[in-house]
PDB file of C-alpha atoms in Angstrom:
ATOM      1  CA  UNK M   9      16.532  -0.806  -0.009  1.00  0.00           C
ATOM      2  CA  UNK M  10      16.913  -0.612   4.089  1.00  0.00           C
ATOM      3  CA  UNK M  11      16.756  -3.677   5.983  1.00  0.00           C
ATOM      4  CA  UNK M  12      16.579  -3.721   9.609  1.00  0.00           C
ATOM      5  CA  UNK M  13      16.500  -5.862  12.205  1.00  0.00           C
ATOM      6  CA  UNK M  14      13.375  -6.886  13.967  1.00  0.00           C
ATOM      7  CA  UNK M  15      14.195 -10.217  16.176  1.00  0.00           C
ATOM      8  CA  UNK M  16      15.538 -13.343  15.515  1.00  0.00           C
ATOM      9  CA  UNK M  17      12.944 -14.047  13.165  1.00  0.00           C
ATOM     10  CA  UNK M  18      11.501 -10.908  11.695  1.00  0.00           C
ATOM     11  CA  UNK M  19      13.324  -8.278   9.243  1.00  0.00           C
ATOM     12  CA  UNK M  20      11.716  -4.872   7.808  1.00  0.00           C
ATOM     13  CA  UNK M  21      12.586  -3.703   4.532  1.00  0.00           C
ATOM     14  CA  UNK M  22      12.090  -0.368   4.394  1.00  0.00           C
ATOM     15  CA  UNK M  23      11.404   1.137   0.685  1.00  0.00           C
ATOM     16  CA  UNK M  24      11.054   4.589  -0.833  1.00  0.00           C
ATOM     17  CA  UNK M  25       7.404   4.328  -1.166  1.00  0.00           C
ATOM     18  CA  UNK M  26       3.988   3.011  -1.517  1.00  0.00           C
ATOM     19  CA  UNK M  27       4.787   1.597  -5.162  1.00  0.00           C
ATOM     20  CA  UNK M  28       8.452   0.348  -4.378  1.00  0.00           C
ATOM     21  CA  UNK M  29       6.535  -2.349  -1.479  1.00  0.00           C
ATOM     22  CA  UNK M  30       3.938  -3.383  -3.563  1.00  0.00           C
ATOM     23  CA  UNK M  31       6.682  -4.187  -6.468  1.00  0.00           C
ATOM     24  CA  UNK M  32       8.997  -6.034  -4.025  1.00  0.00           C
ATOM     25  CA  UNK M  33       5.379  -7.733  -1.752  1.00  0.00           C
ATOM     26  CA  UNK M  34       4.225  -8.514  -5.782  1.00  0.00           C
ATOM     27  CA  UNK M  35       7.936  -9.948  -6.320  1.00  0.00           C
ATOM     28  CA  UNK M  36       7.892 -12.490  -3.549  1.00  0.00           C
ATOM     29  CA  UNK M  37       4.151 -13.333  -3.969  1.00  0.00           C
ATOM     30  CA  UNK M  38       5.538 -14.457  -7.645  1.00  0.00           C
ATOM     31  CA  UNK M  39       9.077 -16.224  -5.944  1.00  0.00           C
ATOM     32  CA  UNK M  40       9.435 -17.007  -2.803  1.00  0.00           C
ATOM     33  CA  UNK M  41      12.505 -17.182  -1.217  1.00  0.00           C
ATOM     34  CA  UNK M  42      12.721 -20.208   1.052  1.00  0.00           C
ATOM     35  CA  UNK M  43      12.135 -19.058   4.882  1.00  0.00           C
ATOM     36  CA  UNK M  44      10.116 -16.228   4.738  1.00  0.00           C
ATOM     37  CA  UNK M  45       6.505 -17.749   6.297  1.00  0.00           C
ATOM     38  CA  UNK M  46       4.824 -14.511   6.594  1.00  0.00           C
ATOM     39  CA  UNK M  47       5.084 -11.242   4.709  1.00  0.00           C
ATOM     40  CA  UNK M  48       3.105  -8.247   6.511  1.00  0.00           C
ATOM     41  CA  UNK M  49       2.732  -5.019   3.901  1.00  0.00           C
ATOM     42  CA  UNK M  50       2.606  -1.627   5.160  1.00  0.00           C
ATOM     43  CA  UNK M  51       3.142   2.271   3.092  1.00  0.00           C
ATOM     44  CA  UNK M  52       6.651   1.681   2.990  1.00  0.00           C
ATOM     45  CA  UNK M  53       7.720  -1.329   4.774  1.00  0.00           C
ATOM     46  CA  UNK M  54       6.917  -4.723   4.470  1.00  0.00           C
ATOM     47  CA  UNK M  55       7.790  -7.134   7.719  1.00  0.00           C
ATOM     48  CA  UNK M  56       9.000 -10.513   7.121  1.00  0.00           C
ATOM     49  CA  UNK M  57       8.635 -13.402   9.219  1.00  0.00           C
ATOM     50  CA  UNK M  58      11.008 -15.914   9.142  1.00  0.00           C
ATOM     51  CA  UNK M  59      11.141 -19.808   9.465  1.00  0.00           C
ATOM     52  CA  UNK M  60      13.440 -20.704  12.585  1.00  0.00           C
ATOM     53  CA  UNK M  61      16.829 -20.810  11.985  1.00  0.00           C
ATOM     54  CA  UNK M  62      16.944 -19.367   8.588  1.00  0.00           C
ATOM     55  CA  UNK M  63      17.407 -17.748   6.059  1.00  0.00           C
ATOM     56  CA  UNK M  64      20.397 -16.189   6.766  1.00  0.00           C
ATOM     57  CA  UNK M  65      19.567 -12.340   6.885  1.00  0.00           C
ATOM     58  CA  UNK M  66      22.413 -11.405   4.934  1.00  0.00           C
ATOM     59  CA  UNK M  67      21.985 -13.386   2.280  1.00  0.00           C
ATOM     60  CA  UNK M  68      18.262 -12.940   2.694  1.00  0.00           C
ATOM     61  CA  UNK M  69      19.289  -8.758   2.718  1.00  0.00           C
ATOM     62  CA  UNK M  70      20.852  -9.278  -0.856  1.00  0.00           C
ATOM     63  CA  UNK M  71      18.316 -11.813  -2.346  1.00  0.00           C
ATOM     64  CA  UNK M  72      15.802  -9.159  -1.856  1.00  0.00           C
ATOM     65  CA  UNK M  73      18.050  -6.298  -3.276  1.00  0.00           C
ATOM     66  CA  UNK M  74      18.451  -7.978  -6.384  1.00  0.00           C
ATOM     67  CA  UNK M  75      15.344  -8.000  -6.932  1.00  0.00           C
ATOM     68  CA  UNK M  76      13.857  -5.396  -9.727  1.00  0.00           C
ATOM     69  CA  UNK M  77      11.307  -3.374  -8.088  1.00  0.00           C
ATOM     70  CA  UNK M  78      11.026  -0.696 -10.672  1.00  0.00           C
ATOM     71  CA  UNK M  79       8.452  -1.253 -12.986  1.00  0.00           C
ATOM     72  CA  UNK M  80       4.723  -0.546 -12.224  1.00  0.00           C
ATOM     73  CA  UNK M  81       2.402  -4.205 -10.489  1.00  0.00           C
ATOM     74  CA  UNK M  82       0.131  -5.519 -12.916  1.00  0.00           C
ATOM     75  CA  UNK M  83      -2.958  -6.193 -10.412  1.00  0.00           C
ATOM     76  CA  UNK M  84      -4.941  -9.898 -11.199  1.00  0.00           C
ATOM     77  CA  UNK M  85      -7.592 -10.070  -7.709  1.00  0.00           C
ATOM     78  CA  UNK M  86     -11.222  -9.282  -8.026  1.00  0.00           C
ATOM     79  CA  UNK M  87     -12.894  -6.463  -9.070  1.00  0.00           C
ATOM     80  CA  UNK M  88     -15.152  -6.509  -5.691  1.00  0.00           C
ATOM     81  CA  UNK M  89     -17.385  -3.581  -5.587  1.00  0.00           C
ATOM     82  CA  UNK M  90     -17.797  -1.105  -2.368  1.00  0.00           C
ATOM     83  CA  UNK M  91     -21.339   0.551  -1.961  1.00  0.00           C
ATOM     84  CA  UNK M  92     -20.793   4.391  -0.997  1.00  0.00           C
ATOM     85  CA  UNK M  93     -22.501   6.890   0.929  1.00  0.00           C
ATOM     86  CA  UNK M  94     -21.427  10.444  -0.139  1.00  0.00           C
ATOM     87  CA  UNK M  95     -22.804  12.668   2.007  1.00  0.00           C
ATOM     88  CA  UNK M  96     -20.317  13.720   4.423  1.00  0.00           C
ATOM     89  CA  UNK M  97     -19.877  17.008   6.002  1.00  0.00           C
ATOM     90  CA  UNK M  98     -16.676  17.192   3.600  1.00  0.00           C
ATOM     91  CA  UNK M  99     -18.088  16.745   0.398  1.00  0.00           C
ATOM     92  CA  UNK M 100     -18.226  20.128  -0.112  1.00  0.00           C
ATOM     93  CA  UNK M 101     -15.598  21.977   1.282  1.00  0.00           C
ATOM     94  CA  UNK M 102     -14.048  18.802  -0.940  1.00  0.00           C
ATOM     95  CA  UNK M 103     -15.584  19.961  -4.229  1.00  0.00           C
ATOM     96  CA  UNK M 104     -14.571  23.847  -3.274  1.00  0.00           C
ATOM     97  CA  UNK M 105     -10.844  22.947  -2.818  1.00  0.00           C
ATOM     98  CA  UNK M 106     -10.946  21.184  -6.674  1.00  0.00           C
ATOM     99  CA  UNK M 107     -12.713  23.744  -8.201  1.00  0.00           C
ATOM    100  CA  UNK M 108     -15.784  21.932  -9.215  1.00  0.00           C
ATOM    101  CA  UNK M 109     -19.290  20.424  -8.157  1.00  0.00           C
ATOM    102  CA  UNK M 110     -20.421  17.880  -5.334  1.00  0.00           C
ATOM    103  CA  UNK M 111     -22.025  15.932  -8.232  1.00  0.00           C
ATOM    104  CA  UNK M 112     -18.483  15.858 -10.590  1.00  0.00           C
ATOM    105  CA  UNK M 113     -16.576  14.833  -7.425  1.00  0.00           C
ATOM    106  CA  UNK M 114     -18.744  11.967  -6.397  1.00  0.00           C
ATOM    107  CA  UNK M 115     -18.395  11.284 -10.311  1.00  0.00           C
ATOM    108  CA  UNK M 116     -14.790  11.531 -10.282  1.00  0.00           C
ATOM    109  CA  UNK M 117     -13.744   9.541  -7.409  1.00  0.00           C
ATOM    110  CA  UNK M 118     -16.732   6.840  -8.682  1.00  0.00           C
ATOM    111  CA  UNK M 119     -15.306   6.460 -12.511  1.00  0.00           C
ATOM    112  CA  UNK M 120     -12.352   5.182 -11.083  1.00  0.00           C
ATOM    113  CA  UNK M 121     -10.637   1.633  -9.688  1.00  0.00           C
ATOM    114  CA  UNK M 122      -8.443   1.322  -6.236  1.00  0.00           C
ATOM    115  CA  UNK M 123      -5.964  -0.716  -5.008  1.00  0.00           C
ATOM    116  CA  UNK M 124      -6.629  -2.030  -1.251  1.00  0.00           C
ATOM    117  CA  UNK M 125      -2.385  -1.627  -0.647  1.00  0.00           C
ATOM    118  CA  UNK M 126      -2.588  -2.916   2.563  1.00  0.00           C
ATOM    119  CA  UNK M 127      -4.864  -2.713   5.751  1.00  0.00           C
ATOM    120  CA  UNK M 128      -4.140  -0.265   8.527  1.00  0.00           C
ATOM    121  CA  UNK M 129      -4.482   0.343  12.278  1.00  0.00           C
ATOM    122  CA  UNK M 130      -7.956  -0.401  12.501  1.00  0.00           C
ATOM    123  CA  UNK M 131      -9.673  -3.537  11.343  1.00  0.00           C
ATOM    124  CA  UNK M 132     -10.979  -3.414   8.325  1.00  0.00           C
ATOM    125  CA  UNK M 133      -9.532   0.065   7.475  1.00  0.00           C
ATOM    126  CA  UNK M 134      -7.741   0.087   3.862  1.00  0.00           C
ATOM    127  CA  UNK M 135      -4.869   2.009   2.415  1.00  0.00           C
ATOM    128  CA  UNK M 136      -6.368   2.729  -1.527  1.00  0.00           C
ATOM    129  CA  UNK M 137      -3.886   3.215  -3.894  1.00  0.00           C
ATOM    130  CA  UNK M 138      -4.821   4.341  -7.336  1.00  0.00           C
ATOM    131  CA  UNK M 139      -6.503   7.138  -7.270  1.00  0.00           C
ATOM    132  CA  UNK M 140      -6.094  10.165  -9.743  1.00  0.00           C
ATOM    133  CA  UNK M 141      -3.616  12.833  -8.459  1.00  0.00           C
ATOM    134  CA  UNK M 142      -6.822  15.525  -9.325  1.00  0.00           C
ATOM    135  CA  UNK M 143      -8.484  14.259  -6.347  1.00  0.00           C
ATOM    136  CA  UNK M 144      -5.538  15.086  -4.450  1.00  0.00           C
ATOM    137  CA  UNK M 145      -6.390  17.953  -1.529  1.00  0.00           C
ATOM    138  CA  UNK M 146      -4.040  18.738   1.383  1.00  0.00           C
ATOM    139  CA  UNK M 147      -4.613  17.350   5.047  1.00  0.00           C
ATOM    140  CA  UNK M 148      -7.000  19.064   7.021  1.00  0.00           C
ATOM    141  CA  UNK M 149      -4.969  22.255   9.108  1.00  0.00           C
ATOM    142  CA  UNK M 150      -6.499  21.026  12.526  1.00  0.00           C
ATOM    143  CA  UNK M 151      -7.386  16.953  12.544  1.00  0.00           C
ATOM    144  CA  UNK M 152     -11.321  16.634  14.041  1.00  0.00           C
TER     145      UNK M 152
END
């Protein structure tokens, strides 16, 4: 865990991976630390917006470092089903990379739950976690 001051009222907490980030976020939601106004999660960081004059950044960093972020995070939010249309130009290519048919790819993809880990660079763009590793494919060699 690394602590990077952003300004007098913000601290960026850098973690090793998304799982640690979500675990620390869940810990702070369950047991808030006085003086933290807002928490903005990202893939490997939490941006903490602080109340004026508190908390002491060194004490805050010490308190954060004491949090247990080793275990999985339990999800207790509502389940939201999002309709998806599978007809993109990459469907056949991804299925071929995985050695399965497009129909099987769709079945595997829709047959599991995902968690919105955080929202990204564009309004409404959610980064999902929880997908089965068997569906992982490499990034394109050349982005479109």
